[in-house]
mmCIF file of N, CA and C and ligand atoms in Angstrom:
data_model
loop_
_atom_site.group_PDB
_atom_site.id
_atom_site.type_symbol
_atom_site.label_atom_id
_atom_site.label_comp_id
_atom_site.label_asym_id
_atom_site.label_seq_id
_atom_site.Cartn_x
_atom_site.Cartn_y
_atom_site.Cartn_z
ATOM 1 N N UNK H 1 87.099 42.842 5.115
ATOM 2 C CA UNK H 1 87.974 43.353 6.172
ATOM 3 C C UNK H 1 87.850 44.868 6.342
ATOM 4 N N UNK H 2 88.081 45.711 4.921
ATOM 5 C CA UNK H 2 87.684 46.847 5.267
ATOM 6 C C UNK H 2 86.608 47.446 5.480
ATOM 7 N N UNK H 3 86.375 48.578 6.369
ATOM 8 C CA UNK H 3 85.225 49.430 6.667
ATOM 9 C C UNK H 3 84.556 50.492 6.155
ATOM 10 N N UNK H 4 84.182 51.589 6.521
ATOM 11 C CA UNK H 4 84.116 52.986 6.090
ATOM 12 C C UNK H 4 84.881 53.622 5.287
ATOM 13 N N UNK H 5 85.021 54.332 4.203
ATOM 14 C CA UNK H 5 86.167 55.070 4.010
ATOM 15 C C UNK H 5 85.782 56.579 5.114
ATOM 16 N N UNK H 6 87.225 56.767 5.321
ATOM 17 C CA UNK H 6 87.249 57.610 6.548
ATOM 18 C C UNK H 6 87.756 58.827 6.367
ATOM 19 N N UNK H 7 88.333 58.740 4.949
ATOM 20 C CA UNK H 7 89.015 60.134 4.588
ATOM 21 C C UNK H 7 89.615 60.111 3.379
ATOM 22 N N UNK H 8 89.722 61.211 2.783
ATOM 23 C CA UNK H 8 90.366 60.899 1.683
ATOM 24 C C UNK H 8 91.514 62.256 1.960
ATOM 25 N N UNK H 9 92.802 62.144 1.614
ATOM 26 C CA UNK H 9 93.838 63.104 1.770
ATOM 27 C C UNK H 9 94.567 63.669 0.526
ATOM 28 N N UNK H 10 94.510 65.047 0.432
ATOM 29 C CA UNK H 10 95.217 66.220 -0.550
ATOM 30 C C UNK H 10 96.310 66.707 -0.096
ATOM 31 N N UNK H 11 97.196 66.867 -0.560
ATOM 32 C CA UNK H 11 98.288 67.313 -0.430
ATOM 33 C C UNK H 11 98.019 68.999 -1.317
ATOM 34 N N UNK H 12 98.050 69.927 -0.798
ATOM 35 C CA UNK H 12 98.388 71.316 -0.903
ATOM 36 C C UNK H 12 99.098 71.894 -0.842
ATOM 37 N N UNK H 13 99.352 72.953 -1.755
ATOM 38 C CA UNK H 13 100.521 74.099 -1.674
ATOM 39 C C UNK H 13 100.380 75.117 -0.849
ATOM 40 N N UNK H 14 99.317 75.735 -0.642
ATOM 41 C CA UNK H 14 98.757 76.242 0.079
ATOM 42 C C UNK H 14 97.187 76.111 0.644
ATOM 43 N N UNK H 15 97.716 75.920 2.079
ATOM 44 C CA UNK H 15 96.380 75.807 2.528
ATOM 45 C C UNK H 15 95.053 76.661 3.206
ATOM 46 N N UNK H 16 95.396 77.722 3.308
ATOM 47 C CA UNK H 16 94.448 78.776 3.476
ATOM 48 C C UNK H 16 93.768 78.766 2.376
ATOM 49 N N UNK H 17 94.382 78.765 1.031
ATOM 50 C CA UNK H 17 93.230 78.654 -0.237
ATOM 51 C C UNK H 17 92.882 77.669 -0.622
ATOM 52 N N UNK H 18 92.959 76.787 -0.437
ATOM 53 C CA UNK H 18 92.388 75.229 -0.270
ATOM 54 C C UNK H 18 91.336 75.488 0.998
ATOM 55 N N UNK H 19 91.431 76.169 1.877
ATOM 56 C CA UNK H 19 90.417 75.773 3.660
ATOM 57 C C UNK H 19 89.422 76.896 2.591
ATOM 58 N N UNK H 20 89.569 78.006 1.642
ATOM 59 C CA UNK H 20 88.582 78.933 1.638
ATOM 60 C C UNK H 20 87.404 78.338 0.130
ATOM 61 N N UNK H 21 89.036 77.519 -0.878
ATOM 62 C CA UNK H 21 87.984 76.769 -1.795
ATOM 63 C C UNK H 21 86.813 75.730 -1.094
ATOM 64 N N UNK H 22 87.447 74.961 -0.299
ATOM 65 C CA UNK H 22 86.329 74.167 0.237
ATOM 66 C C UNK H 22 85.143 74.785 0.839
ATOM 67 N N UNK H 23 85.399 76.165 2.122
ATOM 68 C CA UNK H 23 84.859 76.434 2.410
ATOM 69 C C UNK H 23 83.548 77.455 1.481
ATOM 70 N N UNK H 24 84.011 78.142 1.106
ATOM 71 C CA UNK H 24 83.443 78.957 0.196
ATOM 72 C C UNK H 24 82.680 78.729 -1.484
ATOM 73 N N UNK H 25 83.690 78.067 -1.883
ATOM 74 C CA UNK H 25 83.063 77.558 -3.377
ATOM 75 C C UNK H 25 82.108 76.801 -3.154
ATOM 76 N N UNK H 26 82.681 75.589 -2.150
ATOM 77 C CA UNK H 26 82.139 73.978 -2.272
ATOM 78 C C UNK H 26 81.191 74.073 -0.656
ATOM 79 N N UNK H 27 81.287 75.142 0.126
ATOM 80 C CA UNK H 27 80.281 75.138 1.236
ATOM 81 C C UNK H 27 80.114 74.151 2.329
ATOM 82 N N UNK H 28 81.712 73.362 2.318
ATOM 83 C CA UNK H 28 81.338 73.089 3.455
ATOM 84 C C UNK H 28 82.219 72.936 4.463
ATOM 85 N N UNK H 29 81.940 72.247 5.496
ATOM 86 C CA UNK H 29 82.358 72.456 7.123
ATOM 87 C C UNK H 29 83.712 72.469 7.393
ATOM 88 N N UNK H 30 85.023 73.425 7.791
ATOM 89 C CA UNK H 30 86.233 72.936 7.172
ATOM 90 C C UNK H 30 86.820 73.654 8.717
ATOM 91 N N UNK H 31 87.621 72.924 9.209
ATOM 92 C CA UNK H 31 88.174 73.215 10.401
ATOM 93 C C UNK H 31 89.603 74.120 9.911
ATOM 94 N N UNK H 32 89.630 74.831 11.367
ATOM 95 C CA UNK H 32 90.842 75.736 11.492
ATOM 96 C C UNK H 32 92.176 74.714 11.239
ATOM 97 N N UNK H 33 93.691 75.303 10.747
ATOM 98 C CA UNK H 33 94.705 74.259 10.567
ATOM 99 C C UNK H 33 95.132 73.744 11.636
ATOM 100 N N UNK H 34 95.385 72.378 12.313
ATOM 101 C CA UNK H 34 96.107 71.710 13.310
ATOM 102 C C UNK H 34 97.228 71.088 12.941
ATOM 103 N N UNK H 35 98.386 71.333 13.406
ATOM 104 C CA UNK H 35 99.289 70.914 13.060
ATOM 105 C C UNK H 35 99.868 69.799 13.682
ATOM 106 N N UNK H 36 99.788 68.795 13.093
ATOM 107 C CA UNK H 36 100.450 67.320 13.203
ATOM 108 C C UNK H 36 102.009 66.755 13.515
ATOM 109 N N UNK H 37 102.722 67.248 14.438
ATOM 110 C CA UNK H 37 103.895 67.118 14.079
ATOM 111 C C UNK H 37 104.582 65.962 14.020
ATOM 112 N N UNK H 38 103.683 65.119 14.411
ATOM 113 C CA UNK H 38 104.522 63.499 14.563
ATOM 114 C C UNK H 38 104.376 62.849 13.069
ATOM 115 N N UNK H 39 103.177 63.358 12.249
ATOM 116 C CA UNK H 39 103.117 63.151 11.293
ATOM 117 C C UNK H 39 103.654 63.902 10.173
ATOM 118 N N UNK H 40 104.479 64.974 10.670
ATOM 119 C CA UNK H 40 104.691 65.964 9.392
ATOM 120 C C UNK H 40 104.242 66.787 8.785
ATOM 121 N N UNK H 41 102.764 66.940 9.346
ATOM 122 C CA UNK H 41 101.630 67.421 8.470
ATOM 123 C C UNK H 41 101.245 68.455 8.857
ATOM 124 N N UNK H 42 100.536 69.438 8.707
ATOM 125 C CA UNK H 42 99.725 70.582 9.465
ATOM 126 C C UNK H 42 98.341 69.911 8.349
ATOM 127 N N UNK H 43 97.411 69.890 9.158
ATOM 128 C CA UNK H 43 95.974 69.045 8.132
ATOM 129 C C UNK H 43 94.699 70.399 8.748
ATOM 130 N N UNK H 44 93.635 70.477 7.561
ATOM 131 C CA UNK H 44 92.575 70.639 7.806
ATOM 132 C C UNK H 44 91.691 69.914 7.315
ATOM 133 N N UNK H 45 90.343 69.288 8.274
ATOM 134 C CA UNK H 45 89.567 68.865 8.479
ATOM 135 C C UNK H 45 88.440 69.149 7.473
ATOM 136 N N UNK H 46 88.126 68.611 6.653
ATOM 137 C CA UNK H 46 86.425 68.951 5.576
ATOM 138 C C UNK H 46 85.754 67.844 6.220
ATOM 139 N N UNK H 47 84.634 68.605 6.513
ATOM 140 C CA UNK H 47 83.782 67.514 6.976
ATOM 141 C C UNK H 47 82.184 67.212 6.185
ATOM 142 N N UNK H 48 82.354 66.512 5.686
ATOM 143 C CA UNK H 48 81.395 66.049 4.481
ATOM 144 C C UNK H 48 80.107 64.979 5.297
ATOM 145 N N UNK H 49 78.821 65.194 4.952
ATOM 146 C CA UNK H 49 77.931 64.166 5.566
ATOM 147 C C UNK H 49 78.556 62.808 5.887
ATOM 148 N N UNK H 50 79.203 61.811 4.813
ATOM 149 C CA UNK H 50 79.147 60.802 4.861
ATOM 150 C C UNK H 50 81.177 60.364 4.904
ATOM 151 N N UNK H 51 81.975 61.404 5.077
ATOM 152 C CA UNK H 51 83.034 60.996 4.999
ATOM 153 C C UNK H 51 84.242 62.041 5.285
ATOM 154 N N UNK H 52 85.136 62.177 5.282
ATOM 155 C CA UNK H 52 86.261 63.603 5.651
ATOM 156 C C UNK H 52 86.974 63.789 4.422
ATOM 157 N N UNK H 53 87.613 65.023 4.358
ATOM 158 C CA UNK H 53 88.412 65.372 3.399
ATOM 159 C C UNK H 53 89.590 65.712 4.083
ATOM 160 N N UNK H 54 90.827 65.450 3.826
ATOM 161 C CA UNK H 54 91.706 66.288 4.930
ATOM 162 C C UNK H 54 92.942 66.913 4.011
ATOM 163 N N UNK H 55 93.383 68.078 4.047
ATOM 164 C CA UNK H 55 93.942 68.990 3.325
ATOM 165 C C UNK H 55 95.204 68.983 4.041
ATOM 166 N N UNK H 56 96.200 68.743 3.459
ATOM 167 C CA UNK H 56 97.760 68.262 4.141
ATOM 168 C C UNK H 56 98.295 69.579 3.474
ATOM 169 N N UNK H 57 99.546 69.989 4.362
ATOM 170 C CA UNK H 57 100.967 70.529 3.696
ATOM 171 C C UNK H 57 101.908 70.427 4.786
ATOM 172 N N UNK H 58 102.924 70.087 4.289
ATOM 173 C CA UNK H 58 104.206 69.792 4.905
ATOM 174 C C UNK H 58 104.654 70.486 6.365
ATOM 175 N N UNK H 59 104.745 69.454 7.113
ATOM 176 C CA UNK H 59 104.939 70.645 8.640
ATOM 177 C C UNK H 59 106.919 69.951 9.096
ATOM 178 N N UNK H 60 108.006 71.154 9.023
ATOM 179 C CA UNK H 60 108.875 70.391 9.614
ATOM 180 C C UNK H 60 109.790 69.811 8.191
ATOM 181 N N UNK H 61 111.427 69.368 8.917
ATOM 182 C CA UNK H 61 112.149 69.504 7.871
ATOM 183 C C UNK H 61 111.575 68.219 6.654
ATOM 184 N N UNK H 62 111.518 66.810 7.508
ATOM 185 C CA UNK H 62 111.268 65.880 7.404
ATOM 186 C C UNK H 62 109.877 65.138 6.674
ATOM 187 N N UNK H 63 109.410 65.996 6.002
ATOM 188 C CA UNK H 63 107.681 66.019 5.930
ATOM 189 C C UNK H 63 107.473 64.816 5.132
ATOM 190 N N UNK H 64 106.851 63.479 5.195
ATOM 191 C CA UNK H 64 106.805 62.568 4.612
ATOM 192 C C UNK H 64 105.815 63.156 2.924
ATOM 193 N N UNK H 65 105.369 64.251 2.894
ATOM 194 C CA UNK H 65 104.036 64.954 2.131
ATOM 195 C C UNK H 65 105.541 66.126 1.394
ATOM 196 N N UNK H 66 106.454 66.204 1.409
ATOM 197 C CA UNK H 66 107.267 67.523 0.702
ATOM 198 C C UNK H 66 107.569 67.045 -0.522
ATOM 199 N N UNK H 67 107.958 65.788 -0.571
ATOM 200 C CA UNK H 67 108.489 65.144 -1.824
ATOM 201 C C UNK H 67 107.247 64.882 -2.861
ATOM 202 N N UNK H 68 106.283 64.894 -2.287
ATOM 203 C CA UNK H 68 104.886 64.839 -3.378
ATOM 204 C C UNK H 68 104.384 66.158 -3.403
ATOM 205 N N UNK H 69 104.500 67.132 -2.675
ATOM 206 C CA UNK H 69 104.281 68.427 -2.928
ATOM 207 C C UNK H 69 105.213 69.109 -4.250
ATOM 208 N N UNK H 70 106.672 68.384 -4.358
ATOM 209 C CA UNK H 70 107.741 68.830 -5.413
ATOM 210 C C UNK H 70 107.263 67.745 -6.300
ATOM 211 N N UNK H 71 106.780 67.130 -6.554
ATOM 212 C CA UNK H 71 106.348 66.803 -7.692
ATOM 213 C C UNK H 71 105.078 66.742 -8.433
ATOM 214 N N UNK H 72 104.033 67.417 -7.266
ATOM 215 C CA UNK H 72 103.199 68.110 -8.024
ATOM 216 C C UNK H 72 102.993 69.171 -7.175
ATOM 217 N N UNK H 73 103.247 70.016 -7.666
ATOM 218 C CA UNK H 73 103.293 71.539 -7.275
ATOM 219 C C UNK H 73 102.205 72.062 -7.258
ATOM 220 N N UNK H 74 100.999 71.704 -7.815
ATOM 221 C CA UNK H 74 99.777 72.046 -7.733
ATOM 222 C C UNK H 74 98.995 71.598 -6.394
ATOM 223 N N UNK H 75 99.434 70.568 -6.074
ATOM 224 C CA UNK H 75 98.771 69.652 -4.834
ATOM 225 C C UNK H 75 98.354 68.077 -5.964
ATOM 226 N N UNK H 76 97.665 67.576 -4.923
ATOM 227 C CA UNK H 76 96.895 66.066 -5.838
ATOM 228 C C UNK H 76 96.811 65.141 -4.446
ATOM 229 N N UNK H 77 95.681 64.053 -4.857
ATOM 230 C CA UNK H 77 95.398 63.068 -3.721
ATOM 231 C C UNK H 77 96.533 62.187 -3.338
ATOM 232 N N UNK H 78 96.833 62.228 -2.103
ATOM 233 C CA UNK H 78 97.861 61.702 -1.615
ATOM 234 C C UNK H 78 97.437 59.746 -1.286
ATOM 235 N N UNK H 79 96.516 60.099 -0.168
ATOM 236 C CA UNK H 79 96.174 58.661 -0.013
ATOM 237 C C UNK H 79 94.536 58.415 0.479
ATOM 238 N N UNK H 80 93.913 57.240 0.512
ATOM 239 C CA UNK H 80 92.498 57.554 0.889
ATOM 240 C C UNK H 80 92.434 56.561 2.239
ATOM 241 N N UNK H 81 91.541 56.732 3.195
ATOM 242 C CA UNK H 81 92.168 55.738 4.082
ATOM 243 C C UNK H 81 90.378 55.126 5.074
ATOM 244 N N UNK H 82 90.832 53.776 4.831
ATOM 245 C CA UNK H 82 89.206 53.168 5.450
ATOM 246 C C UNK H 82 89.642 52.792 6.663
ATOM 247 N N UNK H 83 88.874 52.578 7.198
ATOM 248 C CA UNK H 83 88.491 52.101 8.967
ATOM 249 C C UNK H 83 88.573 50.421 8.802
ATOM 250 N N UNK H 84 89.354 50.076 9.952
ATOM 251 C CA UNK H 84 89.187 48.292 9.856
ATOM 252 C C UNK H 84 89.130 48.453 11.269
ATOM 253 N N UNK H 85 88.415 47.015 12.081
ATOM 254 C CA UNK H 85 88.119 47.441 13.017
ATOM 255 C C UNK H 85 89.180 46.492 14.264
ATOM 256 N N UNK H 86 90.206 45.757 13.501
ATOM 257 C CA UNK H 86 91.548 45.063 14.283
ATOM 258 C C UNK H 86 92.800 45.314 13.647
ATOM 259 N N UNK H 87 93.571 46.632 13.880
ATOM 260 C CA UNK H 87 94.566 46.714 13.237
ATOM 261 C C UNK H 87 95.529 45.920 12.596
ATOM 262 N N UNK H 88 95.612 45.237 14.024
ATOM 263 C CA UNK H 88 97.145 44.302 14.173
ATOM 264 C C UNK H 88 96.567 42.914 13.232
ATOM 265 N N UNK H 89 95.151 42.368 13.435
ATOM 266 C CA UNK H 89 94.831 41.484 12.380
ATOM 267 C C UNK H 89 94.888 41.790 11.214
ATOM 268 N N UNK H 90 94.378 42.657 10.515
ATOM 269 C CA UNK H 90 94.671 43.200 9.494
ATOM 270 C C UNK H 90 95.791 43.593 8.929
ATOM 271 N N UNK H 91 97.045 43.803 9.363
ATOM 272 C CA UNK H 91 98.071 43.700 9.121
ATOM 273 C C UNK H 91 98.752 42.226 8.919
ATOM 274 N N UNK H 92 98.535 41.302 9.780
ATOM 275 C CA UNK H 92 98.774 40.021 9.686
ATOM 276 C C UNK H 92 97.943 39.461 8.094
ATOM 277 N N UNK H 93 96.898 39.265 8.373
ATOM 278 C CA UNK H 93 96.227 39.199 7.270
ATOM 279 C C UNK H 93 96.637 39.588 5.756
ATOM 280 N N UNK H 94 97.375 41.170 5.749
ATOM 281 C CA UNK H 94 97.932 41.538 4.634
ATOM 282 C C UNK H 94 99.261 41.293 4.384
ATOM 283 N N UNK H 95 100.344 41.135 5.418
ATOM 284 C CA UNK H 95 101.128 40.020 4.996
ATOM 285 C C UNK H 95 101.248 39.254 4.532
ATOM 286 N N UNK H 96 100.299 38.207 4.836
ATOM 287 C CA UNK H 96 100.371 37.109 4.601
ATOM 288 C C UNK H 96 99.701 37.145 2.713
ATOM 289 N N UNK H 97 99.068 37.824 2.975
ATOM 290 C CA UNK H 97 98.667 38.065 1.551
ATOM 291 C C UNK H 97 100.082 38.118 0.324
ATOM 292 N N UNK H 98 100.967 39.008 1.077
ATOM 293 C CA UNK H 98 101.896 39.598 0.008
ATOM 294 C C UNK H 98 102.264 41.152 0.058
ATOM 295 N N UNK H 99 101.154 41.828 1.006
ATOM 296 C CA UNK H 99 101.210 43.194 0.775
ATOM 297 C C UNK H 99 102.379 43.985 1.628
ATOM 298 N N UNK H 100 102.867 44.775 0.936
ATOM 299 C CA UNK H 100 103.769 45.626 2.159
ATOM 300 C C UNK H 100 103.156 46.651 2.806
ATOM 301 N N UNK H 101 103.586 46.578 4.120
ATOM 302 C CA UNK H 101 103.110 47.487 5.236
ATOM 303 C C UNK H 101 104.185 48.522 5.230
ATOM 304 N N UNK H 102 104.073 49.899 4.956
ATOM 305 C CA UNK H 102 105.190 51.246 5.373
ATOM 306 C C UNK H 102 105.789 50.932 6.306
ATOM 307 N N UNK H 103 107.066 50.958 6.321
ATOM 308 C CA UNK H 103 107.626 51.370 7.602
ATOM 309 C C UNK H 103 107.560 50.185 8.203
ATOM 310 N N UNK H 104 107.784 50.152 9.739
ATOM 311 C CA UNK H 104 107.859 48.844 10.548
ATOM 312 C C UNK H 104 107.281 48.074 10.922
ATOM 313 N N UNK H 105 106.115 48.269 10.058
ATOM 314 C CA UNK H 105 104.988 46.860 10.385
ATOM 315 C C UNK H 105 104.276 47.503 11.115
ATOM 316 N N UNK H 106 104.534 48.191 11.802
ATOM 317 C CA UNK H 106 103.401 48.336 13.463
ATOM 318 C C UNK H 106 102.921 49.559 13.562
ATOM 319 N N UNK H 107 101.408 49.896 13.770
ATOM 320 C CA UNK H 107 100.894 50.964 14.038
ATOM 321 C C UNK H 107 101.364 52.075 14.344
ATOM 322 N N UNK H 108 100.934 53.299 14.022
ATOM 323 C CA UNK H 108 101.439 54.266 14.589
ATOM 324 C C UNK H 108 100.007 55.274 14.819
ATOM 325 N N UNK H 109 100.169 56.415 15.518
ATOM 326 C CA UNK H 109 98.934 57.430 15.787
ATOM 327 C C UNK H 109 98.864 58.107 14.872
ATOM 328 N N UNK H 110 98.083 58.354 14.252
ATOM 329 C CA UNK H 110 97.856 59.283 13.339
ATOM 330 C C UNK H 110 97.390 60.416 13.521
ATOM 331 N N UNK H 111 96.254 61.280 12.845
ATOM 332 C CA UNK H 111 95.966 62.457 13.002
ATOM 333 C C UNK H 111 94.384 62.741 13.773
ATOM 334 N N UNK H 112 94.229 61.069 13.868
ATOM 335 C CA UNK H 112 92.866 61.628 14.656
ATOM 336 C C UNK H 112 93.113 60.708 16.538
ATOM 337 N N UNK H 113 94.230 60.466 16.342
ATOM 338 C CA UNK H 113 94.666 60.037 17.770
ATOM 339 C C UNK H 113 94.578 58.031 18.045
ATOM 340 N N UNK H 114 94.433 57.814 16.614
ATOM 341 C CA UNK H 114 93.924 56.595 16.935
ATOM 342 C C UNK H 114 94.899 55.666 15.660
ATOM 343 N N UNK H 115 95.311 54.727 15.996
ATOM 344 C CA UNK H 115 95.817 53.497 15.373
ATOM 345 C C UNK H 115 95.898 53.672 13.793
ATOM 346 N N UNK H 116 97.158 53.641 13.057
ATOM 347 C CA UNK H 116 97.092 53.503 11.595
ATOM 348 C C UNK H 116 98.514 53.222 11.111
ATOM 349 N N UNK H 117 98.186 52.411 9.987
ATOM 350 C CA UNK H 117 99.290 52.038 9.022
ATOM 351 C C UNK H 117 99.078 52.383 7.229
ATOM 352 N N UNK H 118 100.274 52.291 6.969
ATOM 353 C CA UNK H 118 100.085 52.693 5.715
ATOM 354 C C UNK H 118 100.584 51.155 4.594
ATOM 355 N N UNK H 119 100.003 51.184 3.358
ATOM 356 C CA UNK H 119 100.364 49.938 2.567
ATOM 357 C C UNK H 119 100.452 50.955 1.116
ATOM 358 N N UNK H 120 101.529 50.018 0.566
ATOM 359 C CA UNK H 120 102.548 50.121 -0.537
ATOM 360 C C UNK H 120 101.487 50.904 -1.644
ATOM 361 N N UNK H 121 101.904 51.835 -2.233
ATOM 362 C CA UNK H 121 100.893 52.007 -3.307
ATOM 363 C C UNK H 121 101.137 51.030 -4.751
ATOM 364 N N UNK H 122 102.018 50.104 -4.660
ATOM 365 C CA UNK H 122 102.529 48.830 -5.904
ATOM 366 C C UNK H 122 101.276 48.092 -5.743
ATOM 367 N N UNK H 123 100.908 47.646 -4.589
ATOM 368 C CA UNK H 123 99.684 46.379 -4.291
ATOM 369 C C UNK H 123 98.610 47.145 -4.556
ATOM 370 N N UNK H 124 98.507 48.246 -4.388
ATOM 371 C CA UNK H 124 96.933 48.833 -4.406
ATOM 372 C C UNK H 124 96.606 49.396 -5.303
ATOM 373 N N UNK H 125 97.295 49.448 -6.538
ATOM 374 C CA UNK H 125 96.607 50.299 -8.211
ATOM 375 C C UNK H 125 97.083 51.822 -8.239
ATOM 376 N N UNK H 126 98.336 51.638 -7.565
ATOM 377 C CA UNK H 126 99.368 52.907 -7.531
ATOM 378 C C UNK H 126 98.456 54.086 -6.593
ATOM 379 N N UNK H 127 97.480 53.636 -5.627
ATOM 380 C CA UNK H 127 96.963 54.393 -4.269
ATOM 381 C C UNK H 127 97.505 53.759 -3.416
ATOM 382 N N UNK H 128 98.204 55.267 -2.715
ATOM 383 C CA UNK H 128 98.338 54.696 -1.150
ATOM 384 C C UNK H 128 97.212 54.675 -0.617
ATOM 385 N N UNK H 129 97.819 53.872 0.427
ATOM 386 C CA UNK H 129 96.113 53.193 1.107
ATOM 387 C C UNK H 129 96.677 53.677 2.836
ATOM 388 N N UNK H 130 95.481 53.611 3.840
ATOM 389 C CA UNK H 130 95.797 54.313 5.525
ATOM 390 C C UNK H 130 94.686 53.390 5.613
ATOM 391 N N UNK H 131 95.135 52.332 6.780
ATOM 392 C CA UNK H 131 94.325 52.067 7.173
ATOM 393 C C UNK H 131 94.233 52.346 8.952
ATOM 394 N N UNK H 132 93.116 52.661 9.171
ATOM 395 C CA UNK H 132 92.658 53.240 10.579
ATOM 396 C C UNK H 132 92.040 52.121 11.372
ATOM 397 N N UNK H 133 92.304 52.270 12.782
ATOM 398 C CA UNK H 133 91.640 51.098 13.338
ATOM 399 C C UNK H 133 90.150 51.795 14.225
ATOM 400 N N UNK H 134 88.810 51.503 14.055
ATOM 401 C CA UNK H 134 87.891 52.442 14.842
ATOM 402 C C UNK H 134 87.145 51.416 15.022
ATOM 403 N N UNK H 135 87.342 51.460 16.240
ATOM 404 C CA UNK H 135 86.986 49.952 17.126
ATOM 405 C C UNK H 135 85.351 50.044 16.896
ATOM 406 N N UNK H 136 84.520 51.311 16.907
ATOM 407 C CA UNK H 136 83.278 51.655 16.787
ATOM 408 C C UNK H 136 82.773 51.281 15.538
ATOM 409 N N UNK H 137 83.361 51.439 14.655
ATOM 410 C CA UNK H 137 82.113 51.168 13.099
ATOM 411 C C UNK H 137 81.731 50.570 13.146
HETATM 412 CO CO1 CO C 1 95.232 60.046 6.396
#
């Protein structure tokens, strides 16, 4: 069912020195900050040959990313998230399995404008999991 992995997500304390470690230490392609507000997030973009990195910190009172920022104060991987290419099946599918879907069952937009849900990190080996819908892969 699943696809690509499409990203993997950090939660940061600060992200200017996170955009300059990537950029600078580790050399590579790292976009200016965009800030996410439906998601909470202000994210930057690493863009790696074969996959994304995306560098989170809390945007807004509400930040679904603040409460894991206070408990690790350093930053740490938040969630990793693959491409499936029928959301709404895939959700059915993981129901039926047993798995819990975040929140209300039903898609929401995420940060690259396109279809995603989130599942329980209990079912998945204590990772949250994002799954993206990219009708293309
Ligand atoms: Co994500």
């Amino acid at each position: 069912m699943i696809g690509r992995l499409n990203h993997v997500a950090i939660v940061v304390p600060d992200l200017e020195a996170a955009a300059t470690l990537y950029r600078n230490t580790l050399g590579a392609v790292v976009s200016e900050p965009v800030p996410v507000p439906e998601q909470g997030v202000t994210t930057i973009f690493v863009e790696l040959p074969n996959s994304k990195i995306e560098l989170l910190h809390p945007l807004g009172d509400h930040s679904p990313v603040a409460a894991f920022l206070e408990r690790n104060p350093r930053g740490g991987t938040h969630h990793i998230c693959y491409e499936v290419r029928d959301i709404r099946a895939a959700i059915e599918h993981l129901r039926a399995e047993g798995v819990e879907v975040i929140g209300d069952g039903k898609p929401s937009i995420g940060a690259h404008g396109l279809p995603v849900v989130f599942l329980h990190p209990r079912d998945f080996c204590g990772t949250l999991i994002e799954l993206e819908e990219v009708a293309s892969q």
